[in-house]
Structure formats: structure tokens, C-alpha cells
PDB file of C-alpha atoms in Angstrom:
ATOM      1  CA  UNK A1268      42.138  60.798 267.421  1.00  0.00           C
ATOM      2  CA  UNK A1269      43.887  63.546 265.991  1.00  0.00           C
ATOM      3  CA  UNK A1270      42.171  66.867 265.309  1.00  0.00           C
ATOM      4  CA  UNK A1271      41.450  67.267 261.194  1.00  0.00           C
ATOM      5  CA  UNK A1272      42.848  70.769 260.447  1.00  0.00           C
ATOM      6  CA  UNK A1273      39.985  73.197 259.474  1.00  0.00           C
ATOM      7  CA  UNK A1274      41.933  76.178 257.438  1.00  0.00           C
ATOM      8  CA  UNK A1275      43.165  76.631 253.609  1.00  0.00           C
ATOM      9  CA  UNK A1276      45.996  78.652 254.426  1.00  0.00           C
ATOM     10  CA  UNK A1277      48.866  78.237 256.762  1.00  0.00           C
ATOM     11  CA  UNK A1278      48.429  79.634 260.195  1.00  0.00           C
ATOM     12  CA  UNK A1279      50.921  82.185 261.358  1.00  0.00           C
ATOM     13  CA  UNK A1280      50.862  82.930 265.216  1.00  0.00           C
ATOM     14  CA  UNK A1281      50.751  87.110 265.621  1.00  0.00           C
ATOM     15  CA  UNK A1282      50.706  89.522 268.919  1.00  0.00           C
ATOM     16  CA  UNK A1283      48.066  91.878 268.158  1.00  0.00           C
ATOM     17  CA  UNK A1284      45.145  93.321 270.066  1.00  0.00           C
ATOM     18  CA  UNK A1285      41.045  93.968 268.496  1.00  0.00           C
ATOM     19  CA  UNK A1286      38.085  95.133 269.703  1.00  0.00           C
ATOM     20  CA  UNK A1287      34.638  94.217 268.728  1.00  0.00           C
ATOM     21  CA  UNK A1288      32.097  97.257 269.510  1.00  0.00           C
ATOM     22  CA  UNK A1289      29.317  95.753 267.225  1.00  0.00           C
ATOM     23  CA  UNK A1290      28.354  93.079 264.984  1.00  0.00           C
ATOM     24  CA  UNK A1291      26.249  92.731 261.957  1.00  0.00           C
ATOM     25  CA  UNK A1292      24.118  90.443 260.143  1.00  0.00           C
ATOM     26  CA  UNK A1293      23.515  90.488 256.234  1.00  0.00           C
ATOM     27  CA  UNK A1294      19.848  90.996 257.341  1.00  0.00           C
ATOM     28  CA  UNK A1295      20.931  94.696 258.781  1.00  0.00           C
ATOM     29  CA  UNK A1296      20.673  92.757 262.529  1.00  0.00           C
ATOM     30  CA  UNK A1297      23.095  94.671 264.844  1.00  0.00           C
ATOM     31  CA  UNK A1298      24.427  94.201 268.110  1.00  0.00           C
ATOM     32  CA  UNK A1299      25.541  97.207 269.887  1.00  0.00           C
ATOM     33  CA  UNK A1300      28.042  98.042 273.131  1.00  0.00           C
ATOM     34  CA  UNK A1301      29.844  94.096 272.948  1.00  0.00           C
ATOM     35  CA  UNK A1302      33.415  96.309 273.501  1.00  0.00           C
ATOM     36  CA  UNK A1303      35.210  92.976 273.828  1.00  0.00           C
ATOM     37  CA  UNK A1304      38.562  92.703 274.181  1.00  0.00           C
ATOM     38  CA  UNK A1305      40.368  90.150 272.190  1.00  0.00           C
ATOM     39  CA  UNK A1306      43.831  88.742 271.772  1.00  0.00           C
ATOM     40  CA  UNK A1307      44.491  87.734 268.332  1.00  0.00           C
ATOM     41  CA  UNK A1308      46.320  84.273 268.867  1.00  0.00           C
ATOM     42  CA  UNK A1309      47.053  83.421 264.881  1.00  0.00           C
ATOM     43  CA  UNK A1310      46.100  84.681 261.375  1.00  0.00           C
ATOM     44  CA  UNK A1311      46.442  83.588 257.867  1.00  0.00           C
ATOM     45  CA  UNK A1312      45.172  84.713 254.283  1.00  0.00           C
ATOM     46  CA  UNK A1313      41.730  83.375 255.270  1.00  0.00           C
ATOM     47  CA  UNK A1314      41.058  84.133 258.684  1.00  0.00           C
ATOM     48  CA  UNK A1315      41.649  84.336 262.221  1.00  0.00           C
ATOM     49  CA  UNK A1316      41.711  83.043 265.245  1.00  0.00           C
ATOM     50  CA  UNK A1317      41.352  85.004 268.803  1.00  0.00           C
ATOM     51  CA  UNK A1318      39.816  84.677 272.098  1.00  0.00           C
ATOM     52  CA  UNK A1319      37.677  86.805 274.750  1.00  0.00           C
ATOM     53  CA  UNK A1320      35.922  86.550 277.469  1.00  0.00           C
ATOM     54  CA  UNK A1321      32.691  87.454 275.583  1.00  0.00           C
ATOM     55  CA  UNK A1322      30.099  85.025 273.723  1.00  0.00           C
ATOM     56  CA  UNK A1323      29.740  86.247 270.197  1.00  0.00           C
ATOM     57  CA  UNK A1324      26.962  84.569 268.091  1.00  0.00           C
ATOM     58  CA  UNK A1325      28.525  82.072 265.268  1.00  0.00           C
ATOM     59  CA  UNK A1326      27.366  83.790 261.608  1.00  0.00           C
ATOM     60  CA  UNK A1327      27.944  87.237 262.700  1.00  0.00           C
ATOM     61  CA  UNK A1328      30.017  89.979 261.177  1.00  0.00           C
ATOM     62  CA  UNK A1329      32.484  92.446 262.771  1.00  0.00           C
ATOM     63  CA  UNK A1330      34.428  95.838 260.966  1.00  0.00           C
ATOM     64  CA  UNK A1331      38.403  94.840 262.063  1.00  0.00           C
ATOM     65  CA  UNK A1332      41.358  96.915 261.768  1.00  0.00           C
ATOM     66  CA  UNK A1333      44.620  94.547 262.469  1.00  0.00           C
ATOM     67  CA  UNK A1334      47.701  96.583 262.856  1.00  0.00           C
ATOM     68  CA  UNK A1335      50.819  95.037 262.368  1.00  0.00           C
ATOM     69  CA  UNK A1336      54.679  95.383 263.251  1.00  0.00           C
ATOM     70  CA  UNK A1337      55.537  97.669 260.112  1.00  0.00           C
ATOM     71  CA  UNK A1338      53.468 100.773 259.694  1.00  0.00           C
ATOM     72  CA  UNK A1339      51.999 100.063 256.346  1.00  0.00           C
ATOM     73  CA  UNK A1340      50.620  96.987 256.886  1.00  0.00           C
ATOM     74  CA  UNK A1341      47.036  98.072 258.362  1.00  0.00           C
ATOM     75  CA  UNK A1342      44.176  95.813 257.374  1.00  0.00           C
ATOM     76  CA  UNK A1343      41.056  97.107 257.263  1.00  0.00           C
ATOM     77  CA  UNK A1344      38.397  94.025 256.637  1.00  0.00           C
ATOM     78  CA  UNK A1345      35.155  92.204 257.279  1.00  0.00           C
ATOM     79  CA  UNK A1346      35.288  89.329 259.733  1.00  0.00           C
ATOM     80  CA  UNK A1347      32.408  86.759 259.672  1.00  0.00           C
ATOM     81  CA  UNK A1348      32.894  84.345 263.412  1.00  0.00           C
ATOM     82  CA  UNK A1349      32.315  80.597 261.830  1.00  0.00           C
ATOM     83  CA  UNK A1350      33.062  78.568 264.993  1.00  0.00           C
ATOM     84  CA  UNK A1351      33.837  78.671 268.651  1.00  0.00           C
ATOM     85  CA  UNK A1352      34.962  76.488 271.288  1.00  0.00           C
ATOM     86  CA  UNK A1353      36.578  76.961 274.974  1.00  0.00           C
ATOM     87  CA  UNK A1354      40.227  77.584 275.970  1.00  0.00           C
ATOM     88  CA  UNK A1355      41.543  76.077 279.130  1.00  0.00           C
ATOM     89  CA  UNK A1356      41.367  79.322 280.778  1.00  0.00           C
ATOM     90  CA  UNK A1357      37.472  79.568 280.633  1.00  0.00           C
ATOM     91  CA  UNK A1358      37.696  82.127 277.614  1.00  0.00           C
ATOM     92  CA  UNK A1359      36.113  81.423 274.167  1.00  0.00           C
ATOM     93  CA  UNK A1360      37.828  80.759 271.320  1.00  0.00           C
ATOM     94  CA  UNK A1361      37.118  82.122 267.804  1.00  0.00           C
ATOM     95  CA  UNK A1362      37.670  80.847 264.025  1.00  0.00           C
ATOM     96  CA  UNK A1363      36.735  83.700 262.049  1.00  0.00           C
ATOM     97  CA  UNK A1364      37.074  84.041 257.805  1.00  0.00           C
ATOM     98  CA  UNK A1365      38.199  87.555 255.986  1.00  0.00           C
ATOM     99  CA  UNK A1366      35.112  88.745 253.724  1.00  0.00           C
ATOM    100  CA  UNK A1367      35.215  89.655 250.646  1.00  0.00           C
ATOM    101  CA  UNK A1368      39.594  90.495 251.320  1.00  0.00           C
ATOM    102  CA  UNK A1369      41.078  91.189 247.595  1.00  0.00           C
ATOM    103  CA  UNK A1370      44.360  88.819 246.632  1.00  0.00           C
ATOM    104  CA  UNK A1371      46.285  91.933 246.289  1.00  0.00           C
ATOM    105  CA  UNK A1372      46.544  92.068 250.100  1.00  0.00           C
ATOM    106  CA  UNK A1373      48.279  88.668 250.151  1.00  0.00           C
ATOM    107  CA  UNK A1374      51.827  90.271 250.570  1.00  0.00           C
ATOM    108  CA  UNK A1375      50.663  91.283 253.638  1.00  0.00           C
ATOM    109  CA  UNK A1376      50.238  87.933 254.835  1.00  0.00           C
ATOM    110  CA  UNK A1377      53.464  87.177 252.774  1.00  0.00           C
ATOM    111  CA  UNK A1378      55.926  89.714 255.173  1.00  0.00           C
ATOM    112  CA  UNK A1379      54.092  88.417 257.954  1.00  0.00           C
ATOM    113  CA  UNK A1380      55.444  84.687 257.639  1.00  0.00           C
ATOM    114  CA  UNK A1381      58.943  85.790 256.493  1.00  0.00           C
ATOM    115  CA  UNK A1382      59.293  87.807 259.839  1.00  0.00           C
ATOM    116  CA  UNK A1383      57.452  84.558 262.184  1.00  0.00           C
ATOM    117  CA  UNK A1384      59.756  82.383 260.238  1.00  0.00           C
ATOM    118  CA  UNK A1385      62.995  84.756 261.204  1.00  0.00           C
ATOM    119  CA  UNK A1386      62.235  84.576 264.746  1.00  0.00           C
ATOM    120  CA  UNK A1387      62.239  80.506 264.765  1.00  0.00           C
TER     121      UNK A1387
END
């Protein structure tokens, strides 16, 4: 059976690198000192999707700040983790949805599929 594709936008595979130092609830719960590494694997006007080596709780929030290839694209954002599952590595894999991200940051996401679409 084929897997039913969970995101509203189109997926665009990206090279960039994160780190999660802390994560929030909406109920001011905080956990401290996670310093995960990620690799960001794909991202879209919605979300994305990375994985770690760390277990992050599902429902949490995380302060992100996703560089990308030109210099003034910087995203600064919310990230709330909706789902996980395992790579074939032994690493987790993330889904995670952009909070409260304004539709005036959608050319961003916009340059970012012209230049993966170039390099096909």
C-alpha cells in the first residue's frame, strides 16, 4: 500500500544544518541543554522535515533560524514537531509545521524551488 502524502505544500529537498538547544510548550514547559544536531532533509511553505539522533517529544516547540544559499533569505520561525518515525540508519525522523509564519515570506519558499528545480 502506498504511503498517503501528509503535507499541503510541495516538498523541496534543501542542505541546511539546525540546532535545537530547547523546546517549549504553550503551557511555559521547557526543556533545556537537548543541543541536537539536525540535518534538514526537505522544507516547504508549511513545514519541515529533518532528522537527529535525539528523541524530541511530538507537540513541542523549538525557536529555528534556517539559513539559506542567498544571504537574505534567513528565516527566523516557530517550529511545532507533529510526528516522528525512524530512518534506516537508526536516527529519528521529524515532520515539523511553521507557527504562526506570515504569507509574505512565501517568496522565500518561491526562490527556493526555482533554484531545486535548476539543478534537475
Amino acid at each position: 500500500m502506498e504511503k498517503m502524502e501528509q503535507r499541503r505544500a510541495k516538498r523541496i529537498p534543501v542542505s541546511l544544518s539546525l540546532e535545537v538547544s530547547s523546546l517549549f510548550k504553550q503551557d511555559n514547559v521547557k526543556v533545556n541543554n537537548i543541543n541536537a544536531p539536525i540535518i534538514v532533509h526537505d522544507i516547504s511553505k508549511s513545514g519541515i522535515g529533518f532528522s537527529t539522533e535525539s528523541t524530541l517529544p511530538i507537540g513541542y516547540y523549538f525557536n529555528a533560524r534556517l539559513e539559506f544559499a542567498r544571504k537574505d533569505e534567513v528565516l527566523n520561525c516557530v517550529v511545532r514537531i507533529i510526528r516522528q518515525g525512524n530512518t534506516e540508519d537508526g536516527r529519528k525522523f521529524y515532520g515539523c509545521e511553521f507557527v504562526g509564519l506570515s504569507p509574505v515570506l512565501d517568496y522565500i519558499f518561491e526562490n527556493i524551488e526555482k533554484e531545486s528545480e535548476k539543478k534537475e
